[in-house]
Short mmCIF file of C-alpha atoms in Angstrom, two decimals:
data_model
loop_
_atom_site.label_atom_id
_atom_site.label_comp_id
_atom_site.label_asym_id
_atom_site.label_seq_id
_atom_site.Cartn_x
_atom_site.Cartn_y
_atom_site.Cartn_z
CA UNK A 292 152.59 57.83 83.21
CA UNK A 293 152.09 54.34 81.22
CA UNK A 294 150.76 51.06 83.00
CA UNK A 295 151.61 47.49 82.54
CA UNK A 296 152.58 46.38 78.79
CA UNK A 297 150.65 43.42 77.53
CA UNK A 298 152.63 41.43 75.54
CA UNK A 299 150.89 38.08 73.80
CA UNK A 300 154.50 36.03 74.92
CA UNK A 301 154.68 37.23 78.27
CA UNK A 302 154.31 34.64 81.45
CA UNK A 303 150.84 37.04 82.82
CA UNK A 304 149.80 36.85 79.56
CA UNK A 305 147.48 33.89 78.98
CA UNK A 306 146.71 33.32 74.82
CA UNK A 307 144.11 31.49 73.85
CA UNK A 308 144.70 27.90 72.26
CA UNK A 309 141.76 27.07 69.80
CA UNK A 310 141.63 26.18 66.72
CA UNK A 311 140.97 29.52 64.62
CA UNK A 312 138.26 30.08 62.56
CA UNK A 313 137.10 32.49 59.96
CA UNK A 314 133.49 32.44 58.88
CA UNK A 315 132.38 33.92 55.22
CA UNK A 316 128.53 34.55 56.75
CA UNK A 317 127.72 36.76 53.45
CA UNK A 318 127.75 36.13 49.37
CA UNK A 319 131.66 36.06 48.74
CA UNK A 320 131.26 38.34 45.91
CA UNK A 321 128.22 41.02 47.99
CA UNK A 322 129.59 44.40 48.02
CA UNK A 323 129.12 45.12 52.08
CA UNK A 324 130.92 47.88 53.29
CA UNK A 325 131.00 49.21 57.44
CA UNK A 326 127.84 46.76 57.59
CA UNK A 327 126.06 47.74 61.75
CA UNK A 328 123.97 45.15 63.67
CA UNK A 329 121.46 44.69 65.98
CA UNK A 330 121.30 45.23 69.65
CA UNK A 331 120.15 42.72 70.17
CA UNK A 332 122.88 40.50 67.85
CA UNK A 333 119.80 39.43 65.32
CA UNK A 334 119.88 41.51 62.23
CA UNK A 335 122.80 43.04 60.49
CA UNK A 336 122.29 46.50 58.47
CA UNK A 337 124.82 48.49 55.88
CA UNK A 338 124.36 50.88 53.17
CA UNK A 339 123.50 48.54 49.86
CA UNK A 340 125.15 49.97 46.95
CA UNK A 341 122.01 49.85 45.65
CA UNK A 342 121.18 53.29 47.29
CA UNK A 343 118.75 51.41 49.66
CA UNK A 344 119.42 50.18 53.69
CA UNK A 345 119.73 47.20 53.67
CA UNK A 346 118.70 44.53 57.09
CA UNK A 347 119.22 41.34 56.90
CA UNK A 348 118.50 38.28 59.44
CA UNK A 349 120.39 36.92 61.41
CA UNK A 350 120.43 32.67 63.45
CA UNK A 351 121.13 31.75 66.35
CA UNK A 352 124.97 30.85 65.37
CA UNK A 353 125.87 34.59 64.56
CA UNK A 354 125.50 33.86 60.25
CA UNK A 355 123.06 35.28 57.90
CA UNK A 356 119.78 33.18 57.36
CA UNK A 357 119.45 34.43 53.98
CA UNK A 358 123.37 34.70 52.54
CA UNK A 359 122.17 35.84 48.92
CA UNK A 360 119.66 39.22 49.80
CA UNK A 361 116.71 38.36 48.33
CA UNK A 362 115.00 38.12 51.61
CA UNK A 363 116.83 41.84 53.00
CA UNK A 364 114.72 43.89 54.12
CA UNK A 365 114.63 47.27 52.57
CA UNK A 366 114.13 51.03 54.12
CA UNK A 367 114.48 53.57 52.11
CA UNK A 368 117.49 55.40 49.94
CA UNK A 369 120.51 55.85 52.08
CA UNK A 370 124.25 57.55 51.23
CA UNK A 371 126.78 55.05 51.04
CA UNK A 372 129.87 57.85 51.52
CA UNK A 373 128.31 58.92 54.60
CA UNK A 374 128.23 56.40 58.16
CA UNK A 375 125.80 54.74 59.20
CA UNK A 376 122.73 52.87 59.20
CA UNK A 377 123.40 53.12 62.91
CA UNK A 378 121.65 51.16 66.14
CA UNK A 379 119.56 51.82 68.71
CA UNK A 380 116.24 51.16 70.79
CA UNK A 381 114.30 52.47 73.63
CA UNK A 382 111.89 49.90 75.92
CA UNK A 383 109.64 48.83 73.53
CA UNK A 384 111.52 49.02 70.19
CA UNK A 385 114.52 49.03 67.58
CA UNK A 386 115.12 52.30 66.37
CA UNK A 387 117.47 52.14 62.70
CA UNK A 388 119.04 56.35 61.52
CA UNK A 389 120.96 56.82 58.14
CA UNK A 390 121.88 59.51 56.12
CA UNK A 391 119.58 60.87 53.02
CA UNK A 392 121.24 60.99 49.24
CA UNK A 393 121.80 64.70 48.39
CA UNK A 394 119.21 66.65 47.05
CA UNK A 395 119.78 68.84 44.01
CA UNK A 396 121.05 72.16 46.14
CA UNK A 397 123.21 68.93 47.78
CA UNK A 398 121.57 69.31 50.89
CA UNK A 399 121.07 65.52 53.30
CA UNK A 400 118.49 64.94 56.14
CA UNK A 401 118.44 61.26 58.20
CA UNK A 402 115.78 59.48 58.14
CA UNK A 403 114.91 56.71 61.09
CA UNK A 404 112.77 53.73 61.29
CA UNK A 405 111.60 52.09 63.88
CA UNK A 406 110.55 49.23 64.64
CA UNK A 407 108.30 47.62 67.59
CA UNK A 408 110.07 43.92 69.52
CA UNK A 409 107.20 41.98 69.46
CA UNK A 410 106.91 42.70 65.47
CA UNK A 411 108.90 42.52 62.28
CA UNK A 412 106.97 45.51 60.59
CA UNK A 413 109.10 48.91 60.56
CA UNK A 414 108.04 52.00 60.10
CA UNK A 415 110.21 54.61 58.42
CA UNK A 416 110.23 58.17 58.71
CA UNK A 417 112.13 60.34 55.50
CA UNK A 418 113.56 62.39 56.12
CA UNK A 419 112.88 63.21 60.31
CA UNK A 420 111.32 67.32 60.73
CA UNK A 421 114.11 69.25 61.54
CA UNK A 422 116.86 67.68 59.53
CA UNK A 423 117.33 69.42 56.72
CA UNK A 424 121.81 69.95 57.15
CA UNK A 425 122.50 67.55 59.48
CA UNK A 426 124.26 63.75 58.32
CA UNK A 427 126.56 61.37 59.57
CA UNK A 428 124.57 59.47 62.37
CA UNK A 429 126.50 58.42 65.43
CA UNK A 430 124.55 55.07 67.71
CA UNK A 431 121.93 56.19 69.21
CA UNK A 432 121.02 56.31 72.55
CA UNK A 433 117.97 55.73 74.84
CA UNK A 434 117.33 54.86 78.71
CA UNK A 435 114.31 53.44 79.84
CA UNK A 436 111.39 54.49 78.33
CA UNK A 437 112.39 58.06 77.75
CA UNK A 438 113.13 59.92 74.11
CA UNK A 439 116.19 58.85 72.75
CA UNK A 440 119.15 60.77 71.11
CA UNK A 441 121.64 60.96 68.41
CA UNK A 442 125.11 62.04 67.49
CA UNK A 443 125.49 63.73 64.42
CA UNK A 444 127.05 65.94 61.75
CA UNK A 445 125.45 69.41 61.52
CA UNK A 446 128.17 71.62 59.10
CA UNK A 447 131.29 70.75 60.74
CA UNK A 448 130.44 70.80 64.06
CA UNK A 449 128.66 67.61 66.02
CA UNK A 450 125.70 67.79 67.74
CA UNK A 451 123.66 65.41 70.44
CA UNK A 452 119.90 65.91 69.32
CA UNK A 453 116.78 64.13 71.39
CA UNK A 454 114.99 62.99 68.31
CA UNK A 455 112.08 65.02 67.18
CA UNK A 456 113.40 68.06 68.79
CA UNK A 457 116.63 68.16 65.68
CA UNK A 458 116.50 71.67 65.52
CA UNK A 459 117.58 72.04 69.78
CA UNK A 460 120.65 69.89 69.84
CA UNK A 461 123.38 70.48 71.78
CA UNK A 462 127.25 71.59 69.74
CA UNK A 463 129.77 69.33 71.21
CA UNK A 464 132.93 71.02 72.93
CA UNK A 465 136.01 70.71 71.63
CA UNK A 466 134.50 70.24 67.98
CA UNK A 467 133.55 66.86 68.69
CA UNK A 468 136.77 64.83 68.53
CA UNK A 469 135.89 61.32 68.61
CA UNK A 470 132.34 62.04 70.37
CA UNK A 471 130.64 58.23 72.50
CA UNK A 472 128.00 57.38 74.64
CA UNK A 473 128.96 56.53 78.29
CA UNK A 474 127.00 53.38 79.26
CA UNK A 475 123.48 54.24 80.27
CA UNK A 476 123.91 57.59 80.20
CA UNK A 477 122.70 60.91 78.21
CA UNK A 478 126.81 61.85 79.03
CA UNK A 479 129.24 62.04 75.75
CA UNK A 480 132.64 60.45 75.94
CA UNK A 481 135.38 62.52 74.69
CA UNK A 482 138.96 63.78 74.25
CA UNK A 483 140.67 67.50 75.21
CA UNK A 484 142.96 68.22 72.44
CA UNK A 485 144.79 70.62 74.22
CA UNK A 486 145.06 68.17 77.02
CA UNK A 487 144.83 64.86 75.48
CA UNK A 488 142.35 64.37 79.49
CA UNK A 489 139.06 61.90 78.90
CA UNK A 490 136.90 64.30 79.36
CA UNK A 491 133.18 63.76 79.42
CA UNK A 492 129.51 66.43 78.62
CA UNK A 493 125.36 65.68 79.88
CA UNK A 494 123.81 65.84 77.05
CA UNK A 495 121.22 67.43 78.47
CA UNK A 496 122.75 69.67 81.28
CA UNK A 497 126.03 70.45 78.92
CA UNK A 498 127.12 69.99 82.70
CA UNK A 499 131.68 68.55 81.99
CA UNK A 500 133.71 66.28 83.94
CA UNK A 501 137.17 64.83 83.40
CA UNK A 502 137.98 61.05 83.18
CA UNK A 503 141.69 61.62 83.25
CA UNK A 504 145.28 62.66 83.59
CA UNK A 505 146.46 64.95 81.21
CA UNK A 506 148.03 62.89 78.07
CA UNK A 507 149.79 65.51 75.19
CA UNK A 508 149.46 62.83 72.83
CA UNK A 509 146.66 62.20 69.82
CA UNK A 510 144.20 60.40 71.65
CA UNK A 511 140.53 59.25 70.21
CA UNK A 512 137.11 56.65 70.18
CA UNK A 513 137.12 56.85 73.68
CA UNK A 514 134.71 54.57 75.69
CA UNK A 515 133.04 54.71 79.50
CA UNK A 516 131.24 52.15 81.29
CA UNK A 517 130.19 50.07 84.40
CA UNK A 518 132.81 47.76 84.46
CA UNK A 519 130.60 43.84 85.69
CA UNK A 520 134.05 43.27 87.35
CA UNK A 521 134.40 46.17 90.21
CA UNK A 522 130.93 47.65 90.10
CA UNK A 523 132.75 51.07 88.72
CA UNK A 524 133.25 53.01 85.73
CA UNK A 525 136.00 51.77 83.94
CA UNK A 526 137.65 53.75 80.64
CA UNK A 527 139.15 52.35 76.95
CA UNK A 528 141.03 54.74 74.40
CA UNK A 529 143.60 54.58 71.76
CA UNK A 530 146.49 56.66 71.86
CA UNK A 531 147.62 57.62 67.75
CA UNK A 532 151.48 58.64 69.00
CA UNK A 533 152.01 55.79 70.97
CA UNK A 534 149.99 52.84 68.98
CA UNK A 535 148.36 51.65 71.74
CA UNK A 536 145.35 50.92 73.86
CA UNK A 537 145.36 51.84 76.75
CA UNK A 538 142.71 50.87 79.34
CA UNK A 539 141.49 52.31 82.64
CA UNK A 540 139.74 49.94 85.65
CA UNK A 541 139.10 53.48 87.32
CA UNK A 542 138.45 57.41 86.03
CA UNK A 543 139.16 60.28 87.65
CA UNK A 544 141.23 63.74 87.47
CA UNK A 545 144.48 62.04 87.71
CA UNK A 546 143.77 58.45 86.76
CA UNK A 547 147.02 56.92 84.63
CA UNK A 548 146.10 53.65 82.89
CA UNK A 549 146.31 50.08 84.53
CA UNK A 550 147.62 48.59 81.28
CA UNK A 551 148.46 49.56 77.48
CA UNK A 552 147.65 47.21 74.58
CA UNK A 553 150.29 48.11 71.76
CA UNK A 554 151.20 47.72 67.92
CA UNK A 555 154.86 47.14 68.50
CA UNK A 556 153.98 43.51 70.85
CA UNK A 557 152.44 42.16 67.11
CA UNK A 558 155.23 43.38 65.34
CA UNK A 559 158.16 46.12 64.07
CA UNK A 560 155.08 47.40 61.45
CA UNK A 561 152.02 46.52 63.07
CA UNK A 562 149.38 48.92 63.47
CA UNK A 563 146.20 48.68 65.06
CA UNK A 564 142.92 48.72 64.16
CA UNK A 565 139.26 50.00 65.48
CA UNK A 566 139.80 48.88 69.24
CA UNK A 567 136.18 48.02 69.80
CA UNK A 568 134.56 47.16 73.74
CA UNK A 569 132.07 44.51 74.54
CA UNK A 570 131.02 42.60 77.68
CA UNK A 571 130.76 38.86 77.29
CA UNK A 572 129.54 37.70 80.62
CA UNK A 573 129.65 39.99 82.88
CA UNK A 574 133.51 40.17 81.80
CA UNK A 575 134.91 43.25 79.45
CA UNK A 576 136.69 42.99 76.61
CA UNK A 577 138.42 45.16 73.80
CA UNK A 578 137.75 43.55 69.92
CA UNK A 579 140.45 45.48 67.55
CA UNK A 580 142.61 44.44 64.31
CA UNK A 581 145.99 44.62 63.90
CA UNK A 582 147.31 45.58 60.68
CA UNK A 583 150.58 44.49 58.43
CA UNK A 584 151.65 46.39 55.20
CA UNK A 585 149.91 42.78 53.54
CA UNK A 586 147.72 41.08 56.08
CA UNK A 587 145.88 41.44 58.95
CA UNK A 588 144.14 39.85 62.47
CA UNK A 589 141.54 39.93 64.60
CA UNK A 590 142.46 40.18 68.08
CA UNK A 591 140.67 40.24 71.70
CA UNK A 592 141.82 41.13 74.89
CA UNK A 593 140.51 40.83 78.14
CA UNK A 594 140.24 44.68 79.46
CA UNK A 595 139.92 44.03 83.13
CA UNK A 596 141.61 41.69 85.24
CA UNK A 597 141.30 40.27 88.77
CA UNK A 598 144.69 40.52 91.36
CA UNK A 599 146.67 37.11 90.32
CA UNK A 600 144.71 37.23 87.18
CA UNK A 601 146.57 36.47 83.28
CA UNK A 602 145.87 38.56 81.17
CA UNK A 603 143.07 37.28 78.02
CA UNK A 604 144.52 37.61 74.93
CA UNK A 605 142.67 35.58 71.70
CA UNK A 606 143.56 35.43 67.97
CA UNK A 607 140.36 34.60 67.25
CA UNK A 608 140.99 34.77 62.98
CA UNK A 609 142.62 33.13 60.42
CA UNK A 610 146.77 32.81 59.74
CA UNK A 611 144.70 33.00 56.16
CA UNK A 612 146.15 36.34 54.13
CA UNK A 613 143.32 39.01 54.47
CA UNK A 614 142.87 42.95 55.00
CA UNK A 615 140.52 42.13 57.63
CA UNK A 616 138.83 46.10 58.18
CA UNK A 617 135.82 47.30 60.49
CA UNK A 618 135.54 44.04 63.02
CA UNK A 619 132.53 44.96 65.28
CA UNK A 620 131.66 42.79 67.83
CA UNK A 621 128.51 41.49 68.99
CA UNK A 622 126.65 39.37 72.14
CA UNK A 623 123.50 37.54 70.66
CA UNK A 624 121.55 35.37 73.58
CA UNK A 625 124.26 32.40 72.94
CA UNK A 626 127.82 33.91 72.68
CA UNK A 627 129.95 36.76 70.99
CA UNK A 628 131.50 37.06 67.88
CA UNK A 629 133.63 39.54 65.69
CA UNK A 630 132.22 40.17 62.39
CA UNK A 631 134.92 41.76 59.85
CA UNK A 632 134.64 42.71 55.64
CA UNK A 633 137.46 41.63 54.07
CA UNK A 634 139.67 42.38 51.03
CA UNK A 635 142.66 39.69 49.25
CA UNK A 636 144.66 42.80 49.41
CA UNK A 637 145.25 46.29 50.68
CA UNK A 638 143.16 48.08 47.21
CA UNK A 639 141.89 45.60 46.15
CA UNK A 640 137.28 44.71 46.27
CA UNK A 641 135.74 43.68 48.34
CA UNK A 642 134.61 39.96 48.96
CA UNK A 643 131.88 39.64 52.07
CA UNK A 644 131.33 39.40 55.53
CA UNK A 645 133.24 37.25 57.79
CA UNK A 646 132.56 36.04 60.89
CA UNK A 647 135.24 34.83 64.21
CA UNK A 648 134.63 33.37 67.29
CA UNK A 649 134.92 35.14 70.48
CA UNK A 650 136.42 32.17 73.76
CA UNK A 651 136.10 34.39 76.30
CA UNK A 652 137.39 34.18 79.83
CA UNK A 653 135.17 31.92 82.81
CA UNK A 654 132.14 34.52 84.97
CA UNK A 655 133.88 35.23 87.69
CA UNK A 656 132.59 37.76 91.00
CA UNK A 657 133.02 40.99 91.20
CA UNK A 658 136.57 41.24 92.54
CA UNK A 659 136.75 43.26 95.95
CA UNK A 660 137.45 47.13 95.82
CA UNK A 661 139.76 49.01 97.54
CA UNK A 662 139.14 51.72 100.50
CA UNK A 663 139.68 55.20 99.12
#
């Protein structure tokens, strides 16, 4: 069973009409691949072609303050073929983790940089203790003053480990197909490869819970968050078999999607790429790219609707023929943007980092929850 289908041309779908614009924020010839953004929305990091982690400052409008890269902060050697550098934060400092280059024996390790909020100075630990053979960090999770945890790979496994206790990590069940942190917890959301259910695992206790009903399909990239609209947990996941983003406004062992956003709504050859969750002004959204054989565009959709409210859908990018990849939503102190890297064609070299602006819905109070 599936939820309501979101159709861009439907009467109950609010397609935002505005002047759409892509803004180039970097040097147009910059070879920046898969940049990652600070949780504060004021810095960008990437593993540059020179083999170093670069940190670049962003202005209040989300632009790079120095597009030339001459004022970049260099944190140390990185492996451009692997994921990262990835951000996190504690109650007192920012964190950035990445994979080091292979040594003469082909072994990788993890490195960590930390920066107290009140200073501009980074401290680097390269490599981290007990990180031999580890690679590909995913975003860091920390709650208040507790020690941060890191999702990472070791061999073919994925693990959750406390930083500075990397030798005692928890191997993720089900192979760690597509793990993501559950908002403000030490739970990890994943997809059961047999049943297709969304399942969480507590990294500290190992306890599991089932979050959705069966869905015998290939699904990935689950997200579970505390929805400000309802004050309860909600979820989204991408269904590869149907090409749909499935959106749940409540979770549980029998939960089904409240609505679905499918690639077929954008054309017969369309494909949805990289759905990502973000919160703006107490409303939940998902950003994603819609790609065809020759071009692609950036979109933002409302993840949860109030009763009687139109579904929100915004095409944030222009119609310029451009291959847009790795869309990343970023919320700073003032507004939200979706950044992407671009190519002129599918197999061309990249040319810079671009930004599109999110308009967003008005802010509403929570919708009332039904008695259960």
